[in-house]
PDB file of C-alpha atoms in Angstrom:
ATOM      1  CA  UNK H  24     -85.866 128.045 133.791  1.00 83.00           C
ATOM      2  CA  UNK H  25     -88.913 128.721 135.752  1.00 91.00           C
ATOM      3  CA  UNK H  26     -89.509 128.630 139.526  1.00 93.00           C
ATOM      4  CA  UNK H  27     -90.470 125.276 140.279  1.00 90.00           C
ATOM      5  CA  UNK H  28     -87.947 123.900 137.827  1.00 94.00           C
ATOM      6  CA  UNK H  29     -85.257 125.786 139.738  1.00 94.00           C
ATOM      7  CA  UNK H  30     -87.085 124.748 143.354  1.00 95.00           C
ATOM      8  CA  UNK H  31     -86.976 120.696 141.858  1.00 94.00           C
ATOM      9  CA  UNK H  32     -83.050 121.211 141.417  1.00 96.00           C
ATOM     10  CA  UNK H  33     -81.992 122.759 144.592  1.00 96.00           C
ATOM     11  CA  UNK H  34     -84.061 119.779 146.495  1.00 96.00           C
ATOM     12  CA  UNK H  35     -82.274 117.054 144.317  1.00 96.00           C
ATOM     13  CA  UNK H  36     -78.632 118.961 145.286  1.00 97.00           C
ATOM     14  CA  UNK H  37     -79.265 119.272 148.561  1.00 97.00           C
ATOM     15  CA  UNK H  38     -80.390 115.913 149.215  1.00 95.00           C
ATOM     16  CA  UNK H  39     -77.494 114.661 146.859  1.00 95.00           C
ATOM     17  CA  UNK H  40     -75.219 116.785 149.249  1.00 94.00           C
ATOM     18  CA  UNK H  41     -76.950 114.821 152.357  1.00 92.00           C
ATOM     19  CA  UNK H  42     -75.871 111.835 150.676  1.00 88.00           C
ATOM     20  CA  UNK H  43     -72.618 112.445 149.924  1.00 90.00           C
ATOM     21  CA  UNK H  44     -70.965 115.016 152.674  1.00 89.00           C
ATOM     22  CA  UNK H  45     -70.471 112.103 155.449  1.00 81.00           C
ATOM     23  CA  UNK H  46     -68.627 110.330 153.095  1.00 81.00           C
ATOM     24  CA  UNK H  47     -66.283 113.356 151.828  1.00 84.00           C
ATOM     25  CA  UNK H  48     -65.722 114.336 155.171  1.00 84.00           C
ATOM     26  CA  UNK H  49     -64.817 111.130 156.594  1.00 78.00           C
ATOM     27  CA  UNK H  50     -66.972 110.857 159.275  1.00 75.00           C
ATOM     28  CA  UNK H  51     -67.050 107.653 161.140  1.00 71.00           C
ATOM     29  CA  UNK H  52     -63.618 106.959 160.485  1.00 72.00           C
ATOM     30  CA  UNK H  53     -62.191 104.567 162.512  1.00 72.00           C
ATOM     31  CA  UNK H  54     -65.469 102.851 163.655  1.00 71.00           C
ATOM     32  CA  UNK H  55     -65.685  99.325 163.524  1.00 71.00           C
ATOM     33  CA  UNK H  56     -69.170 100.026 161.869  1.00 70.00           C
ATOM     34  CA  UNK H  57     -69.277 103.732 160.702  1.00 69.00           C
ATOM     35  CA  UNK H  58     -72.661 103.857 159.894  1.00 69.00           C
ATOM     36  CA  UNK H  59     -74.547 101.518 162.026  1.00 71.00           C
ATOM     37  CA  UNK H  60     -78.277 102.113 162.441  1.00 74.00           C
ATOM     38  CA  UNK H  61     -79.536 104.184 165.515  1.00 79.00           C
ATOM     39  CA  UNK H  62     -80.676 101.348 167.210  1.00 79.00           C
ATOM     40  CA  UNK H  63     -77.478  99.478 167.341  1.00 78.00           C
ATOM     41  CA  UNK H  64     -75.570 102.827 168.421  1.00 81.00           C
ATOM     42  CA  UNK H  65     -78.217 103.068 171.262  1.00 87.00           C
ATOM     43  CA  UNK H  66     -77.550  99.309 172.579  1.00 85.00           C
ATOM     44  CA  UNK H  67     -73.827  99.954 172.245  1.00 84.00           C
ATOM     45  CA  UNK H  68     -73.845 103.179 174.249  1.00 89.00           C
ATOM     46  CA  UNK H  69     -76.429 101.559 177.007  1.00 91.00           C
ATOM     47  CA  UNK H  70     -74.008  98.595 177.471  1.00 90.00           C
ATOM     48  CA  UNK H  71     -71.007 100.637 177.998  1.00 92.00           C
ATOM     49  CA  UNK H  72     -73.021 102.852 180.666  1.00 94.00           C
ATOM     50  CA  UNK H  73     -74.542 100.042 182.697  1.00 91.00           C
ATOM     51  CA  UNK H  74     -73.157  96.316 181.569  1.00 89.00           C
ATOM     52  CA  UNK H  75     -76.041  94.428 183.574  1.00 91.00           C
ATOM     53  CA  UNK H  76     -78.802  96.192 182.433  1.00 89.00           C
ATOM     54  CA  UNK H  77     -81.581  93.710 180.531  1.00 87.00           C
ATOM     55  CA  UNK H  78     -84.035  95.054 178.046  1.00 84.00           C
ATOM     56  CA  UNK H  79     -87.800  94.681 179.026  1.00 87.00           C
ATOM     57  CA  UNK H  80     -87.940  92.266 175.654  1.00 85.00           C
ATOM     58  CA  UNK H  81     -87.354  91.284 172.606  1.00 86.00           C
ATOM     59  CA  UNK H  82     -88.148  91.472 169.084  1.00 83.00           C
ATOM     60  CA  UNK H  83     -90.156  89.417 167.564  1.00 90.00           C
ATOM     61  CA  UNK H  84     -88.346  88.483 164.880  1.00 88.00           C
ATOM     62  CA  UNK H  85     -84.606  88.414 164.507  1.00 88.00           C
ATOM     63  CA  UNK H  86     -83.326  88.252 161.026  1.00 89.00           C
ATOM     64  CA  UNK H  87     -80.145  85.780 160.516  1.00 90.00           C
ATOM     65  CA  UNK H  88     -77.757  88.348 159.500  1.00 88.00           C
ATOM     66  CA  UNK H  89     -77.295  91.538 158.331  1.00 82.00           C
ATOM     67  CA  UNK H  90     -77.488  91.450 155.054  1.00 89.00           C
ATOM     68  CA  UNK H  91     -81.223  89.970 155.548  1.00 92.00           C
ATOM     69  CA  UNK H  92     -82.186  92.744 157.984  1.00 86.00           C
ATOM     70  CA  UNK H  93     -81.149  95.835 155.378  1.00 88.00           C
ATOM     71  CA  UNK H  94     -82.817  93.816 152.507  1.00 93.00           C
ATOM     72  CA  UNK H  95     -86.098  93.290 154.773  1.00 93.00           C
ATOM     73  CA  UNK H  96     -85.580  97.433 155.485  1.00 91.00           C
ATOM     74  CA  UNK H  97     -85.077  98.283 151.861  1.00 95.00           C
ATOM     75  CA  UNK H  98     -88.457  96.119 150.652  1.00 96.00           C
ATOM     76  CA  UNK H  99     -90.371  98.257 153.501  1.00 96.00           C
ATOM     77  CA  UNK H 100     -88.713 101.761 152.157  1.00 96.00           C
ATOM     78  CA  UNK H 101     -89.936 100.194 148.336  1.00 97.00           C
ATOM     79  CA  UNK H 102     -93.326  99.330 149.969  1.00 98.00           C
ATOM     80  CA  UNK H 103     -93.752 103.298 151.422  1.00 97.00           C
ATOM     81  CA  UNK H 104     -93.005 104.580 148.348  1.00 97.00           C
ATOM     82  CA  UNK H 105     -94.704 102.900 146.169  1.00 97.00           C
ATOM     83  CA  UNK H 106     -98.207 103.330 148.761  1.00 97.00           C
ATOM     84  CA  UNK H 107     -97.616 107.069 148.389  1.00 97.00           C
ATOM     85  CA  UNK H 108     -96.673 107.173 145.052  1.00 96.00           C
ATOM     86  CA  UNK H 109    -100.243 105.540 144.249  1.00 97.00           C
ATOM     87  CA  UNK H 110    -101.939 107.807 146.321  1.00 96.00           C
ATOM     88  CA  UNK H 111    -100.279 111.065 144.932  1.00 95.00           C
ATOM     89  CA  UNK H 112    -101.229 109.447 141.234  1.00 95.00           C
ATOM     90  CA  UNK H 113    -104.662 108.807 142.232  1.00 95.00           C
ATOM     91  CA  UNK H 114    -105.417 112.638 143.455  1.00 95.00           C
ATOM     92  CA  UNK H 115    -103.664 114.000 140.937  1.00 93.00           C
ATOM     93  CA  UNK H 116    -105.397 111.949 138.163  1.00 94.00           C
ATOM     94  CA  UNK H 117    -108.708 112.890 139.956  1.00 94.00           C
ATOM     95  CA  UNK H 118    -108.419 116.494 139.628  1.00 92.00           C
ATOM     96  CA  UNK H 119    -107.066 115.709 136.050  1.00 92.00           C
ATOM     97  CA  UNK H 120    -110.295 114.369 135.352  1.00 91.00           C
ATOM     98  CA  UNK H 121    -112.749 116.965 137.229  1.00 91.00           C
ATOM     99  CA  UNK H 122    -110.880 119.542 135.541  1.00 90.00           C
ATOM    100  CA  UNK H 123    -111.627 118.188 132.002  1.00 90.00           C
ATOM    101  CA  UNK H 124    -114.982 116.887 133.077  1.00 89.00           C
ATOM    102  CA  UNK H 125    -115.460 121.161 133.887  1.00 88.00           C
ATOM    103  CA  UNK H 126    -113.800 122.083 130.827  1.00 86.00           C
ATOM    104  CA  UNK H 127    -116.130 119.583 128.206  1.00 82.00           C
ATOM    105  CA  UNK H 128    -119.072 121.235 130.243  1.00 81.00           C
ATOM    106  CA  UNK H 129    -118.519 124.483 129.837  1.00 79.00           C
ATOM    107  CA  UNK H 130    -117.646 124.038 126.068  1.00 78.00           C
ATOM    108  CA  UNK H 131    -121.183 122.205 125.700  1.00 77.00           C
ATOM    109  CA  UNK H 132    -122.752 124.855 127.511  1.00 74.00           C
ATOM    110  CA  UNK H 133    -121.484 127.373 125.525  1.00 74.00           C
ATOM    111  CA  UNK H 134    -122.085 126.081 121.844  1.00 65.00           C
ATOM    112  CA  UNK H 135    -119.134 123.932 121.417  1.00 57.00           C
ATOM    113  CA  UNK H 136    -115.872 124.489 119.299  1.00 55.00           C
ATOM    114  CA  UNK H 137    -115.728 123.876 115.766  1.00 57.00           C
ATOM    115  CA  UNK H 138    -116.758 120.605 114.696  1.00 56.00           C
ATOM    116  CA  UNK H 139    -118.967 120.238 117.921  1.00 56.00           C
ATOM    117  CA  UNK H 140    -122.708 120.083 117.712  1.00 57.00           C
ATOM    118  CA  UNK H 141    -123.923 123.156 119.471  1.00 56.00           C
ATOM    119  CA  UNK H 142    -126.670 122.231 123.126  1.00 57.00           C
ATOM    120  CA  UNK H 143    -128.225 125.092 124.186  1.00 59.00           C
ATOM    121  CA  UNK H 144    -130.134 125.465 127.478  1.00 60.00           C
ATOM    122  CA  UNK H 145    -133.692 125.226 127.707  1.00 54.00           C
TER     123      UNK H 145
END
């Protein structure tokens, strides 16, 4: 196994651990919603420190449940990835290319392999 094989597979267990430790160890048991975003744990705590207060405004949009707002969160994650993934493709198929495009030129500069027609310098 070589370095960045063994590099790949401690990533994918530790963020496999990440996934699955706050589940094993029970945490937020006994919460009415144990893993509520950070923005609903912020309005809860706010509310329970000063009852009157009034936020400055509101959203924009206000998705009819749930269900609609994780959907509308999981299309934007899908969105992300797929944007970088496209980038990361693109650069690495560049320097694919340049590095074949250097390759061909140096073979053509240097008389070709077999079967190639030799170009020599003037």
């Amino acid at each position: 196994m070589n370095r960045n094989t063994k590099i790949n597979a401690l990533l994918l267990l530790v963020v496999a651990a990440l996934a699955v430790l706050p589940l094993a160890l029970g945490l937020g048991d006994g919460e009415e919603e144990p893993f509520a975003g950070a923005d609903a744990q912020a309005e809860t705590a706010i509310t329970e420190i000063d009852p009157d207060y009034e936020p400055w405004f509101s959203p924009l949009y206000e998705p009819p449940s749930g269900e609609i707002e994780s959907a509308l969160f999981a299309l934007q994650a899908a969105l992300g990835a797929g944007v970088l993934a496209y980038y990361f493709g693109l650069r690495r198929g560049r320097r694919q290319g340049e590095l074949r495009a250097t390759a061909g030129q140096e073979r053509r500069d240097t008389g070709g392999g077999a079967g190639e027609p030799t170009v020599r310098k003037a």
